[in-house]
XYZ file of N, CA and C in Angstrom:
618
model
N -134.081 -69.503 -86.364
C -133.557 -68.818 -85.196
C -132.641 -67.686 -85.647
N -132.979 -66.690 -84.622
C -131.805 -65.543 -85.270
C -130.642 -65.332 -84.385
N -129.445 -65.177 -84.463
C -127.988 -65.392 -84.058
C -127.926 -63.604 -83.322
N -127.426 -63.997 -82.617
C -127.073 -62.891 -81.990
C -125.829 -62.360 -82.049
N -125.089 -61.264 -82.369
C -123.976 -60.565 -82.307
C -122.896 -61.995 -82.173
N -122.811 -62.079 -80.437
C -121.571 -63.140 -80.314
C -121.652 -64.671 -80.872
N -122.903 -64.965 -80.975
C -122.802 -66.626 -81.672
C -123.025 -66.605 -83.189
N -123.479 -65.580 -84.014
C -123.073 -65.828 -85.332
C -121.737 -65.925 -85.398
N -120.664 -65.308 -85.249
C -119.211 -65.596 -85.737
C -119.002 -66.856 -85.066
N -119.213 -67.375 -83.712
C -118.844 -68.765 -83.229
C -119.885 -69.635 -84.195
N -120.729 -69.351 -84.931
C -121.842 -70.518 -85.842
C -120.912 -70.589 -86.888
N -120.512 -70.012 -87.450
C -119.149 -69.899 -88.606
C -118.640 -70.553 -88.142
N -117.467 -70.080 -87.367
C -116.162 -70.875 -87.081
C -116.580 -71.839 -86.942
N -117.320 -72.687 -86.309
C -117.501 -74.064 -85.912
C -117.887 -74.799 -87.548
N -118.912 -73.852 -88.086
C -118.983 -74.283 -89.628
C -117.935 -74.633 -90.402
N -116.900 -74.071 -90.236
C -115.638 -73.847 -91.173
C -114.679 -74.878 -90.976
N -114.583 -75.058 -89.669
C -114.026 -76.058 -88.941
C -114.487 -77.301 -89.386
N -115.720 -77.880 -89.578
C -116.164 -79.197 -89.855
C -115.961 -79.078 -91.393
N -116.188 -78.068 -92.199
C -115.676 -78.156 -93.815
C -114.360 -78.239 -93.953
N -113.648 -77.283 -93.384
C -112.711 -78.043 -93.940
C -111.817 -79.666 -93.078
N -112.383 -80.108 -92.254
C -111.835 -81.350 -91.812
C -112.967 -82.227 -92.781
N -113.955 -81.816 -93.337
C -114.570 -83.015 -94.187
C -113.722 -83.272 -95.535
N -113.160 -81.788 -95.761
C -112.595 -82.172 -97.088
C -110.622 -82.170 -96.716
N -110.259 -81.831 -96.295
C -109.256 -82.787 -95.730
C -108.364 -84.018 -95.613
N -107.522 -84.393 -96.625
C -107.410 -85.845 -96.617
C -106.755 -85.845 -95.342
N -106.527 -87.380 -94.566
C -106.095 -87.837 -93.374
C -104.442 -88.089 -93.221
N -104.618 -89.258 -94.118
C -103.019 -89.289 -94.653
C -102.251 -88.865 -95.387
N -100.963 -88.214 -94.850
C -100.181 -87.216 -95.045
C -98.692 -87.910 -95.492
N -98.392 -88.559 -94.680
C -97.018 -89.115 -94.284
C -96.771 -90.415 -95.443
N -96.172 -90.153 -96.431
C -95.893 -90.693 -97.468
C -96.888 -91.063 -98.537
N -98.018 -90.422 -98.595
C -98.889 -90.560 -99.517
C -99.084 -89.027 -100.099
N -98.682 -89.528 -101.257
C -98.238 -87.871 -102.369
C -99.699 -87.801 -102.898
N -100.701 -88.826 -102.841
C -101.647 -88.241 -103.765
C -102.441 -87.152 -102.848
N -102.225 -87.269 -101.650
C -103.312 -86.500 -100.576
C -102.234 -84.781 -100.718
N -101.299 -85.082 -101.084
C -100.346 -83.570 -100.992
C -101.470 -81.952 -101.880
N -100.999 -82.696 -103.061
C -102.169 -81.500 -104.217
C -103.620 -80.713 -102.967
N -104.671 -81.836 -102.658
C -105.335 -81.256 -101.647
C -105.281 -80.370 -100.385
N -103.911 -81.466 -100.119
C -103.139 -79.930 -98.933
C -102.661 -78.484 -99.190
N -102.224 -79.455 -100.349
C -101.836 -77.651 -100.264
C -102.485 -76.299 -101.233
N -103.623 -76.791 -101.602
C -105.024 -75.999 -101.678
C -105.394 -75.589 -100.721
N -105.801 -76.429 -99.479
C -106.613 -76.250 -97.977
C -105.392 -75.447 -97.020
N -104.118 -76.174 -97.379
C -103.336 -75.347 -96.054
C -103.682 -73.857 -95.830
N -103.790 -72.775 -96.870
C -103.861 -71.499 -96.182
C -105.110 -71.540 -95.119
N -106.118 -71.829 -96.136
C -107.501 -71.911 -95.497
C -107.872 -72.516 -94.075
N -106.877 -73.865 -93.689
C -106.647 -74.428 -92.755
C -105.692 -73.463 -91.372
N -105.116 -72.367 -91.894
C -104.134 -71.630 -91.425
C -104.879 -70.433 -90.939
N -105.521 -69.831 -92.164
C -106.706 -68.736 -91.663
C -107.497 -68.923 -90.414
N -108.110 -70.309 -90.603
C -109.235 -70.381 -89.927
C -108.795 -70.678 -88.404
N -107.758 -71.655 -88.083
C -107.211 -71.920 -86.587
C -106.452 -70.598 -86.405
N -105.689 -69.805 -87.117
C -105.252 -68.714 -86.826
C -105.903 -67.329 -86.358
N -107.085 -67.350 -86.559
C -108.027 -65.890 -86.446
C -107.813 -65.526 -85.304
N -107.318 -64.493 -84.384
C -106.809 -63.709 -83.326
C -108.047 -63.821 -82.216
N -108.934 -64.145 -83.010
C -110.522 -64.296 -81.533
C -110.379 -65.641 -81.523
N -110.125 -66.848 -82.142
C -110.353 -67.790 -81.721
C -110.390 -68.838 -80.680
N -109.287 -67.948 -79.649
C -109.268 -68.324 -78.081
C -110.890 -67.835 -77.098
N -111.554 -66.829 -77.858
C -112.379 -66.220 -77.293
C -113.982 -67.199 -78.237
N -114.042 -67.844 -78.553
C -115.185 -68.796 -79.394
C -115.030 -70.318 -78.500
N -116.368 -69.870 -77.773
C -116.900 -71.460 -77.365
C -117.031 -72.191 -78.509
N -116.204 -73.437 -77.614
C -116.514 -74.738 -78.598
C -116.932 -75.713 -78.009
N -117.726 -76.775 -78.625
C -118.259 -77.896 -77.924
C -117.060 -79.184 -78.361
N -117.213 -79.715 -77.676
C -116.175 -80.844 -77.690
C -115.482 -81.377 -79.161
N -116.937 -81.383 -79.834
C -116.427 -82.119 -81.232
C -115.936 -80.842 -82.175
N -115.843 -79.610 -81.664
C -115.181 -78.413 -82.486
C -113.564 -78.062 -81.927
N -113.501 -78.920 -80.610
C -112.478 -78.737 -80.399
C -111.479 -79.800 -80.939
N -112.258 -80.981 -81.010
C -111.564 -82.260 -81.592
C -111.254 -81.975 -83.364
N -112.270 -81.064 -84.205
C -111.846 -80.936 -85.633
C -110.157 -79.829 -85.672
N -110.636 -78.921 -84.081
C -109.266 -77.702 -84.460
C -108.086 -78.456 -83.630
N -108.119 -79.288 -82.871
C -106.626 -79.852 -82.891
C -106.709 -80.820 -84.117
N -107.407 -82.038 -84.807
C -107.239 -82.622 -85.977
C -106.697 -81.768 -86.816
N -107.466 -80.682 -87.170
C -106.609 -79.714 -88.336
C -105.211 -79.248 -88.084
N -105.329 -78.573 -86.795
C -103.622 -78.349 -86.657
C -102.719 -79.218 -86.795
N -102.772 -80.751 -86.132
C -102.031 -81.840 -86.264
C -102.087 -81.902 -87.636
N -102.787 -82.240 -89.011
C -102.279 -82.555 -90.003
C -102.467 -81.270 -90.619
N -102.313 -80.302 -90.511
C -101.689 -79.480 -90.989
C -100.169 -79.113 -90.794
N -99.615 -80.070 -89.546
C -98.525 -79.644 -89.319
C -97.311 -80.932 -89.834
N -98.543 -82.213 -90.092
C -97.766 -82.801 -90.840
C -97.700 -82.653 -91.952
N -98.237 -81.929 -92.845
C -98.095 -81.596 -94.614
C -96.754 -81.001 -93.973
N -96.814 -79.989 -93.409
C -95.573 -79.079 -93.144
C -94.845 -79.733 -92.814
N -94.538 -80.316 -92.048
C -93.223 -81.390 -91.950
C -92.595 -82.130 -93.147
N -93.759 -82.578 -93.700
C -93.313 -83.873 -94.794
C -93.012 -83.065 -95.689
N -93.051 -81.587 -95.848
C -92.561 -80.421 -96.971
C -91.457 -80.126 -96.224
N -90.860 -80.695 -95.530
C -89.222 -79.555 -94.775
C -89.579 -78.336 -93.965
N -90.864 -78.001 -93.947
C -91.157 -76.742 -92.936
C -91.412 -77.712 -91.699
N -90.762 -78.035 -90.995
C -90.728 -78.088 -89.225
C -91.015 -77.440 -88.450
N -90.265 -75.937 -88.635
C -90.432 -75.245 -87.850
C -91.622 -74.419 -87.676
N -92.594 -74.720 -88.979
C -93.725 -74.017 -89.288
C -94.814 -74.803 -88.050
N -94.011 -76.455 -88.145
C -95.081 -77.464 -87.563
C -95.240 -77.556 -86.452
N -93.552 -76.608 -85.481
C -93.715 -77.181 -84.204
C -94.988 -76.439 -82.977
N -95.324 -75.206 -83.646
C -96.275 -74.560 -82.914
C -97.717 -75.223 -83.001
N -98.050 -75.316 -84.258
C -99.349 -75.889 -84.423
C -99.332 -77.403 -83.916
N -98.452 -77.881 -83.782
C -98.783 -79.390 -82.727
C -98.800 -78.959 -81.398
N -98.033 -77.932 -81.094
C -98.117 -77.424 -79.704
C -99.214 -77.242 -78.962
N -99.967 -76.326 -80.399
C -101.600 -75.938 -79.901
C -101.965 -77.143 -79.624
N -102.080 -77.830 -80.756
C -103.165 -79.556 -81.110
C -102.700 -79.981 -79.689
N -101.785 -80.223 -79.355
C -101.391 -80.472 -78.024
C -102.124 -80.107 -76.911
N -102.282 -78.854 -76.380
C -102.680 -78.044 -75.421
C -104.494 -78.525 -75.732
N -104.704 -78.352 -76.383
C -106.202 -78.353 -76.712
C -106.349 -80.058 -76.817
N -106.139 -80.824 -76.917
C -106.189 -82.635 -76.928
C -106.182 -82.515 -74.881
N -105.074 -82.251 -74.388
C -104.680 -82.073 -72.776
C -106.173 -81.371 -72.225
N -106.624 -80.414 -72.858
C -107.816 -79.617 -72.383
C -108.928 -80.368 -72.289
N -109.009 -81.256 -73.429
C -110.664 -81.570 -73.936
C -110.256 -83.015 -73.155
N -109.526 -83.250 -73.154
C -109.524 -85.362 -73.180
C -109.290 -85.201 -71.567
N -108.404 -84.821 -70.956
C -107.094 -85.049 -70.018
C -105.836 -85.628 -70.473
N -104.744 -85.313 -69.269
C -103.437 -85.719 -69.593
C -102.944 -86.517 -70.049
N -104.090 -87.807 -69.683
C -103.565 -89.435 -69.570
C -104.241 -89.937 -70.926
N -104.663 -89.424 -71.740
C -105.896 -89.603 -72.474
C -104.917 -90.090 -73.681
N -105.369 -91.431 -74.456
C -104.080 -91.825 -75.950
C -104.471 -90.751 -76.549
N -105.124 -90.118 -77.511
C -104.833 -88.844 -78.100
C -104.007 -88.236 -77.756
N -104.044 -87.795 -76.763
C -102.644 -86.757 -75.931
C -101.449 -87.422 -76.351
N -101.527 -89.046 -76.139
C -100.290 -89.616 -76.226
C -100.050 -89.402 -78.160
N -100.750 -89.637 -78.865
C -100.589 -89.400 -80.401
C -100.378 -88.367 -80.383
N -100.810 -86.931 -79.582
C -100.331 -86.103 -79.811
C -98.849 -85.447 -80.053
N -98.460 -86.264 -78.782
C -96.915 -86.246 -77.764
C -95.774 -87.175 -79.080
N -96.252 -88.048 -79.418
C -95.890 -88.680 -80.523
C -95.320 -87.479 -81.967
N -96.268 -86.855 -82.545
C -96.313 -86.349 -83.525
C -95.568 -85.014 -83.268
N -95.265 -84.400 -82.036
C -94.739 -83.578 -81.998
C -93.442 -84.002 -81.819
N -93.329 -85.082 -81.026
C -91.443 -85.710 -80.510
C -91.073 -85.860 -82.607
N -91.766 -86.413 -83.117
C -91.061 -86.443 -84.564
C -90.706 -84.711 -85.145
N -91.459 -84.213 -85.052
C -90.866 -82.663 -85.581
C -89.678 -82.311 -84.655
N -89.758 -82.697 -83.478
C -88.590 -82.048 -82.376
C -87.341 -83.190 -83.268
N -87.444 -83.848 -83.562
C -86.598 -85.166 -84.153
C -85.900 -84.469 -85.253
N -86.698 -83.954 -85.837
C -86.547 -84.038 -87.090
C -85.790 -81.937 -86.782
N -85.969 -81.176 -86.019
C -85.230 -80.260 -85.974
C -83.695 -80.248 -85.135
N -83.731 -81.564 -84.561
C -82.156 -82.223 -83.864
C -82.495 -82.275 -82.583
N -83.977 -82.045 -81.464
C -84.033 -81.860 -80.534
C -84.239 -83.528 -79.819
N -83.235 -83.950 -80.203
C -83.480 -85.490 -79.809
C -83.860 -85.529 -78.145
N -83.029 -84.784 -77.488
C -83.383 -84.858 -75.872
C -84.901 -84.267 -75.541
N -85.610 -83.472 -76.134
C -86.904 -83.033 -76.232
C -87.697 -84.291 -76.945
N -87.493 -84.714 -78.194
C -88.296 -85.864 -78.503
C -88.285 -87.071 -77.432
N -87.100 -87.369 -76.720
C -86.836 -88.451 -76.112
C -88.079 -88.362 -75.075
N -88.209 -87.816 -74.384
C -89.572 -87.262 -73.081
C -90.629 -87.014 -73.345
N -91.107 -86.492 -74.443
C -92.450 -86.833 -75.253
C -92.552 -88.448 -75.356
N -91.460 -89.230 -76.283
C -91.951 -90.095 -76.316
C -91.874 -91.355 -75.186
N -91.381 -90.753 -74.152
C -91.547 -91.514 -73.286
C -92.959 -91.217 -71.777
N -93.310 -90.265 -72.430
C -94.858 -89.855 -71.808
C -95.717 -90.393 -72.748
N -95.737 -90.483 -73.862
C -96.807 -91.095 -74.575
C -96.698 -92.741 -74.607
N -95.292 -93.652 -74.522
C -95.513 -94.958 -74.071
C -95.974 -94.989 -73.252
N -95.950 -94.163 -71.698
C -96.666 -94.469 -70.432
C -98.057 -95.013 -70.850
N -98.380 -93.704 -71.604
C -99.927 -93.663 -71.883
C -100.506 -94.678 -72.412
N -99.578 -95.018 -73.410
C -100.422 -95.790 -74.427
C -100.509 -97.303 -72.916
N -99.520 -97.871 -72.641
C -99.068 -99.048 -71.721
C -100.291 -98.931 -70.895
N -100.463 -97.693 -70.542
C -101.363 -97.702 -69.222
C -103.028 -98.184 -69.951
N -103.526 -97.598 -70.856
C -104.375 -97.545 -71.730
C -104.748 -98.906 -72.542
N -104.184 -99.467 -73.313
C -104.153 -100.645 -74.149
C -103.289 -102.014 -73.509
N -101.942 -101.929 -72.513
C -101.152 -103.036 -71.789
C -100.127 -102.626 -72.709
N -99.351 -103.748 -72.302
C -97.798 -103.829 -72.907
C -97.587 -104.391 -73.791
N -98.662 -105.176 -74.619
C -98.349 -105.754 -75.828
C -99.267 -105.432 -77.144
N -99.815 -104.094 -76.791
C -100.651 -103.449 -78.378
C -99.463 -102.479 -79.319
N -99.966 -102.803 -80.387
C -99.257 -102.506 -81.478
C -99.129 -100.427 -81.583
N -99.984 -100.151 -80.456
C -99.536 -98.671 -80.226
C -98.407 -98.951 -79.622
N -98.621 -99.381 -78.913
C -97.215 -99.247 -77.872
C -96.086 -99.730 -78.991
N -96.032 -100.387 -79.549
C -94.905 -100.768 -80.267
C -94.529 -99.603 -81.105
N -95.826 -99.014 -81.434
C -95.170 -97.656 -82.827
C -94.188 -96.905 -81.671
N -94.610 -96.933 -80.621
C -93.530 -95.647 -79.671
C -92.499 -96.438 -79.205
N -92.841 -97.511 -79.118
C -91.125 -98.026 -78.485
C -90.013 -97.932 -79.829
N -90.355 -98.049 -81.155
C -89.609 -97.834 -82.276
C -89.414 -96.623 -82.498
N -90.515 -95.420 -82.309
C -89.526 -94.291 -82.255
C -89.231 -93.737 -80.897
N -89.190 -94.122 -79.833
C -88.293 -94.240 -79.038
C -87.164 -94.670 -79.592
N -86.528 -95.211 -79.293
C -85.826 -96.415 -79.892
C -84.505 -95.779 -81.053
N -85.359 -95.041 -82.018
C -84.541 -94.123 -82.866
C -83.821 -93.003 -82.203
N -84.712 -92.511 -81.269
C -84.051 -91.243 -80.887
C -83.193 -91.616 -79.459
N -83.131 -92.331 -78.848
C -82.291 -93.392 -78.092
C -81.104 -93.508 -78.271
N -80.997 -94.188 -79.895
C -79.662 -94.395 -80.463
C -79.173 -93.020 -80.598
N -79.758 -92.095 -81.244
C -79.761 -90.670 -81.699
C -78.356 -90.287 -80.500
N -79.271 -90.792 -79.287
C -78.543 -89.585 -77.912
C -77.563 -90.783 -77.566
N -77.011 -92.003 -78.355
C -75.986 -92.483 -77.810
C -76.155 -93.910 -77.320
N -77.409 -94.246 -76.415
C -77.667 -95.489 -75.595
C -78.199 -96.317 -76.530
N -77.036 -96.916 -77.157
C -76.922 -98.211 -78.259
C -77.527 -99.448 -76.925
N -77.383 -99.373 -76.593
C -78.050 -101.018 -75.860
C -79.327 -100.649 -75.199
N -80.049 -99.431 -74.608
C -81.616 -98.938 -74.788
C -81.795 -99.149 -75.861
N -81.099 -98.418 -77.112
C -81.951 -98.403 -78.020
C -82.308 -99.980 -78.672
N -81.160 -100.503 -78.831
C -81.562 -102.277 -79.052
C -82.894 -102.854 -78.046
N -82.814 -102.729 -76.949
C -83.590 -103.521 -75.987
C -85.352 -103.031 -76.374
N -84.676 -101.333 -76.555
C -86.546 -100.912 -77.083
C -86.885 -101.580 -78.487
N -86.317 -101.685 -79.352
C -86.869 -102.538 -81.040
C -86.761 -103.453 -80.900
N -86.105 -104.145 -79.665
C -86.627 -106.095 -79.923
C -87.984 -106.167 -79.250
N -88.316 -105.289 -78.235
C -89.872 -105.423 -77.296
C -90.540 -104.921 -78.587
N -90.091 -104.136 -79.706
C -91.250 -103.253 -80.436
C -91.424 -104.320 -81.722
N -90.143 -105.372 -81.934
C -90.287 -106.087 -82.801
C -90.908 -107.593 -82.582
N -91.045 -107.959 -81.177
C -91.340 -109.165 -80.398
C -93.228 -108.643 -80.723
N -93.429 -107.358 -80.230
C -94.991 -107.183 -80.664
C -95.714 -107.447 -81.673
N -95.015 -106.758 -82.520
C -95.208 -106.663 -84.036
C -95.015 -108.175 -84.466
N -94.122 -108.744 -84.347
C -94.310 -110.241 -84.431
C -95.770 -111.177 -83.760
N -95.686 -110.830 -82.856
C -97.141 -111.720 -82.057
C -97.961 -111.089 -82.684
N -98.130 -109.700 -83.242
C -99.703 -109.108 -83.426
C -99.816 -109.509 -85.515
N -98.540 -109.153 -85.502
C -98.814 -109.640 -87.082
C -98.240 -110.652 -88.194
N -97.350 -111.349 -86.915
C -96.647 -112.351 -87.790
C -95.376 -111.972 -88.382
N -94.527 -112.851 -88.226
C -92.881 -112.173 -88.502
C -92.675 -112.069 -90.247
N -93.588 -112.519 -91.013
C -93.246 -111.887 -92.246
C -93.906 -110.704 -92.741
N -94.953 -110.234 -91.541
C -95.640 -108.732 -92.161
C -94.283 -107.666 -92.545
N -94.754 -106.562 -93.151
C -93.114 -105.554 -93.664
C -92.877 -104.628 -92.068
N -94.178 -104.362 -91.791
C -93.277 -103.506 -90.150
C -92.205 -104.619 -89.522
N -92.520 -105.697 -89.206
C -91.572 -106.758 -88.630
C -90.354 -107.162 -89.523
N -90.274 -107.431 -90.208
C -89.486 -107.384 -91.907
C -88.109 -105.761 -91.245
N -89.117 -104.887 -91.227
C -88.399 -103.732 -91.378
C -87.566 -103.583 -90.184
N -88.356 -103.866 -89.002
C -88.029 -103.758 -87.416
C -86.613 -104.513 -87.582
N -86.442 -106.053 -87.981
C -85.903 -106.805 -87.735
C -84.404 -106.266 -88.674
N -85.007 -105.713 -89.607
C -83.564 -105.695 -90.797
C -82.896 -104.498 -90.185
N -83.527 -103.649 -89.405
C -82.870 -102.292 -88.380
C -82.500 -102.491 -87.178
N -82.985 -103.925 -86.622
C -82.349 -104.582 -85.719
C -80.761 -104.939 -86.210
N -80.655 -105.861 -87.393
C -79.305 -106.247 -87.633
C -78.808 -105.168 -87.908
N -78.535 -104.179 -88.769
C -77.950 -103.225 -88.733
C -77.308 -102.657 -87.583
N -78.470 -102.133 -86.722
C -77.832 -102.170 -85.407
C -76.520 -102.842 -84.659
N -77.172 -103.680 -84.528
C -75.917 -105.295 -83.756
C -74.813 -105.245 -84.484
N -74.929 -105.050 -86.323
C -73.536 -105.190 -86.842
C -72.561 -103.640 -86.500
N -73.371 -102.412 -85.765
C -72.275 -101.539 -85.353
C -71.815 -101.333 -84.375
């Protein structure tokens, strides 16, 4: 078949898009061996969601799902390197485009809402993280119930940024529901529960 003017450059991009999310490692967030790969791919990852037409290139669902994937962990290399501020736009997008393709209510959105409340965290915007992550517990609650181990990852960082803004007894009440989960789903000597619990006492002793 021969490509016409406007869908050869959209046959690319969509090409480029699935290469580099194939080669891509996933995990970012404390695993140094996946770093070296990132930061080979980051420009390339940067080029390609960045190109000034790319608002103007139909995508089919699963091209829209590789260009928010890429932005999201592209914006966590950047985070877990001290660039935040590099990260908070490109989750923004991943954001906007997860809200587009899924809907509002959709858990992606809520992982989305998640991953961005940690960069807002992590630049001091605790009252901005706090409302992300309390739109993405909705989600997850509404989605999975009140006792899946998503919901627990957000009631713990809830929970952090809670204390952050002051409400020592929210923030306690959210890590015993997040540590009561984590207990039923994995048993009170797994290390998330281990960990939950030893940041529980800490807590109580201030």
């Amino acid at each position: 078949m021969i490509l016409t003017a406007p869908e050869a450059p959209a046959r690319e991009f969509r090409s480029a898009l699935r290469l580099l999310r194939a080669d891509a490692p996933a995990e970012i967030i404390m695993t140094p061996l996946s770093w070296p790969r990132w930061s080979v791919l980051l420009p390339h990852v940067l080029a390609v969601t960045g190109l000034p037409e790319v608002d103007d290139v139909p995508l089919p669902r699963s091209g829209a799902e590789e260009m928010s994937w890429l932005l999201d962990r592209a914006a966590t290399y950047l985070a877990e390197h001290g660039r935040a501020e590099e990260a908070k736009p490109l989750l923004e997008r991943a954001l906007l485009i997860d809200e587009a393709t899924y809907g509002s209510d959709h858990p992606t959105v809520g992982v989305g809402l998640s991953n961005l409340a940690r960069v807002l965290k992590i630049l001091g915007d605790a009252d901005g993280a706090r409302v992300l992550l309390e739109r993405a517990l909705a989600i997850h609650e509404a989605t999975y119930g009140s006792d899946h181990p998503a919901v627990a990852i957000d009631l713990g960082n809830l929970a952090e940024v809670v204390w952050e803004l002051g409400d020592v007894t929210g923030a306690r009440r959210l890590l015993e529901r997040a540590l009561a989960i984590h207990e039923a789903t994995y048993g009170s000597d797994h290390r998330q529960s281990l960990a939950l619990r030893q940041l529980l006492a800490e807590w109580v002793d201030q």
